[in-house]
Amino acid sequence: MFVKLNIRYLLASLLALSLTAGSACNRPPIARTWVNPQAKIHEVSKIEVYYNCGEKPIKAYDPLSAALWVIKTHVRCARTDCTWGRAKGLSKKDGSLEATYSTFSAMRYIRIVNEGGLIRVAVQIKYRDSERPSEAMTYYLQPEN
């Protein structure tokens, strides 16, 4: 019985060691801050793409803390940048990321495609007011220095 317990302990220790040794985080190149220095009023000015490798604790009060991808989108306002907030990013098979921002006035969908040194961001805005037409825009953002 003592031998069985030692073997179980040894196997459990080896498994834990292999999981911690092989869990180094390799962040994808898209996981960084991207900027649009020529953004005009109401245009996307900055996107922060966060990749969670599991090193951050999951917080009960923050449902996004458990998400693999979190995207925060900023738009140019009159004197400074405003934010649409944070949204869970969904990785698609083609390598793109998608996120949805829901507010009282509109649903905003973004699709991010990595194009080497730049990202292409396609934005679709569907307003909840049926009198206001939907909008679609595309922006190219560069990495922040």
GROMACS .gro file of C-alpha atoms in nm, residues 13-113:
model
  101
   13SER     CA    1   0.398   1.544  -0.900
   14LEU     CA    2   0.526   1.467  -1.251
   15LEU     CA    3   0.194   1.573  -1.403
   16ALA     CA    4   0.191   1.901  -1.211
   17LEU     CA    5   0.554   1.966  -1.308
   18SER     CA    6   0.487   1.900  -1.677
   19LEU     CA    7   0.182   2.129  -1.675
   20THR     CA    8   0.371   2.418  -1.517
   21ALA     CA    9   0.682   2.369  -1.732
   22GLY     CA   10   0.486   2.358  -2.057
   23SER     CA   11   0.250   2.645  -1.984
   24ALA     CA   12   0.474   2.933  -2.092
   25CYS     CA   13   0.262   3.201  -2.250
   26ASN     CA   14   0.337   3.287  -2.611
   27ARG     CA   15   0.123   3.591  -2.686
   28PRO     CA   16   0.015   3.627  -3.047
   29PRO     CA   17   0.156   3.937  -3.223
   30ILE     CA   18  -0.192   4.089  -3.248
   31ALA     CA   19  -0.217   4.109  -2.867
   32ARG     CA   20  -0.101   4.467  -2.815
   33THR     CA   21  -0.220   4.827  -2.847
   34TRP     CA   22  -0.299   4.955  -3.198
   35VAL     CA   23  -0.350   5.322  -3.287
   36ASN     CA   24  -0.497   5.534  -3.566
   37PRO     CA   25  -0.304   5.864  -3.542
   38GLN     CA   26  -0.519   6.035  -3.809
   39ALA     CA   27  -0.856   5.951  -3.650
   40LYS     CA   28  -1.127   6.212  -3.692
   41ILE     CA   29  -1.421   6.274  -3.457
   42HIS     CA   30  -1.625   5.952  -3.397
   43GLU     CA   31  -1.365   5.732  -3.572
   44VAL     CA   32  -1.176   5.443  -3.410
   45SER     CA   33  -0.856   5.588  -3.262
   46LYS     CA   34  -0.714   5.300  -3.057
   47ILE     CA   35  -0.775   4.931  -2.994
   48GLU     CA   36  -0.624   4.740  -2.706
   49VAL     CA   37  -0.613   4.363  -2.763
   50TYR     CA   38  -0.550   4.158  -2.449
   51TYR     CA   39  -0.463   3.788  -2.453
   52ASN     CA   40  -0.511   3.605  -2.123
   53CYS     CA   41  -0.271   3.313  -2.082
   54GLY     CA   42  -0.425   3.213  -1.753
   55GLU     CA   43  -0.179   3.406  -1.539
   56LYS     CA   44  -0.447   3.648  -1.419
   57PRO     CA   45  -0.695   3.536  -1.151
   58ILE     CA   46  -1.060   3.498  -1.244
   59LYS     CA   47  -1.266   3.754  -1.053
   60ALA     CA   48  -1.629   3.688  -0.966
   61TYR     CA   49  -1.724   4.054  -1.024
   62ASP     CA   50  -1.556   4.069  -1.369
   63PRO     CA   51  -1.690   3.810  -1.616
   64LEU     CA   52  -1.433   3.918  -1.876
   65SER     CA   53  -1.144   3.809  -1.651
   66ALA     CA   54  -1.202   3.449  -1.767
   67ALA     CA   55  -1.205   3.537  -2.139
   68LEU     CA   56  -0.909   3.437  -2.355
   69TRP     CA   57  -0.935   3.756  -2.565
   70VAL     CA   58  -1.053   4.096  -2.439
   71ILE     CA   59  -1.079   4.393  -2.674
   72LYS     CA   60  -1.113   4.757  -2.569
   73THR     CA   61  -1.203   5.003  -2.844
   74HIS     CA   62  -1.152   5.381  -2.824
   75VAL     CA   63  -1.302   5.645  -3.055
   76ARG     CA   64  -1.202   6.007  -3.103
   77CYS     CA   65  -1.422   6.249  -2.911
   78ALA     CA   66  -1.409   6.629  -2.903
   79ARG     CA   67  -1.114   6.677  -2.666
   80THR     CA   68  -0.997   6.327  -2.586
   81ASP     CA   69  -1.068   5.963  -2.663
   82CYS     CA   70  -1.388   5.796  -2.551
   83THR     CA   71  -1.427   5.421  -2.512
   84TRP     CA   72  -1.692   5.174  -2.613
   85GLY     CA   73  -1.574   4.962  -2.321
   86ARG     CA   74  -1.432   4.613  -2.308
   87ALA     CA   75  -1.577   4.315  -2.491
   88LYS     CA   76  -1.499   3.947  -2.518
   89GLY     CA   77  -1.307   3.874  -2.834
   90LEU     CA   78  -1.389   3.566  -3.037
   91SER     CA   79  -1.113   3.408  -3.243
   92LYS     CA   80  -1.232   3.279  -3.580
   93LYS     CA   81  -1.085   2.995  -3.787
   94ASP     CA   82  -0.940   3.240  -4.039
   95GLY     CA   83  -0.737   3.407  -3.760
   96SER     CA   84  -0.954   3.716  -3.726
   97LEU     CA   85  -1.105   3.845  -3.401
   98GLU     CA   86  -1.462   3.964  -3.351
   99ALA     CA   87  -1.623   4.158  -3.067
  100THR     CA   88  -1.965   4.307  -2.997
  101TYR     CA   89  -2.034   4.621  -2.792
  102SER     CA   90  -2.394   4.666  -2.681
  103THR     CA   91  -2.516   5.003  -2.550
  104PHE     CA   92  -2.855   5.160  -2.503
  105SER     CA   93  -2.828   5.338  -2.840
  106ALA     CA   94  -2.652   5.089  -3.068
  107MET     CA   95  -2.496   4.750  -3.131
  108ARG     CA   96  -2.138   4.784  -3.252
  109TYR     CA   97  -1.962   4.492  -3.417
  110ILE     CA   98  -1.591   4.490  -3.497
  111ARG     CA   99  -1.382   4.243  -3.692
  112ILE     CA  100  -1.003   4.263  -3.664
  113VAL     CA  101  -0.778   4.110  -3.930
   0.00000   0.00000   0.00000
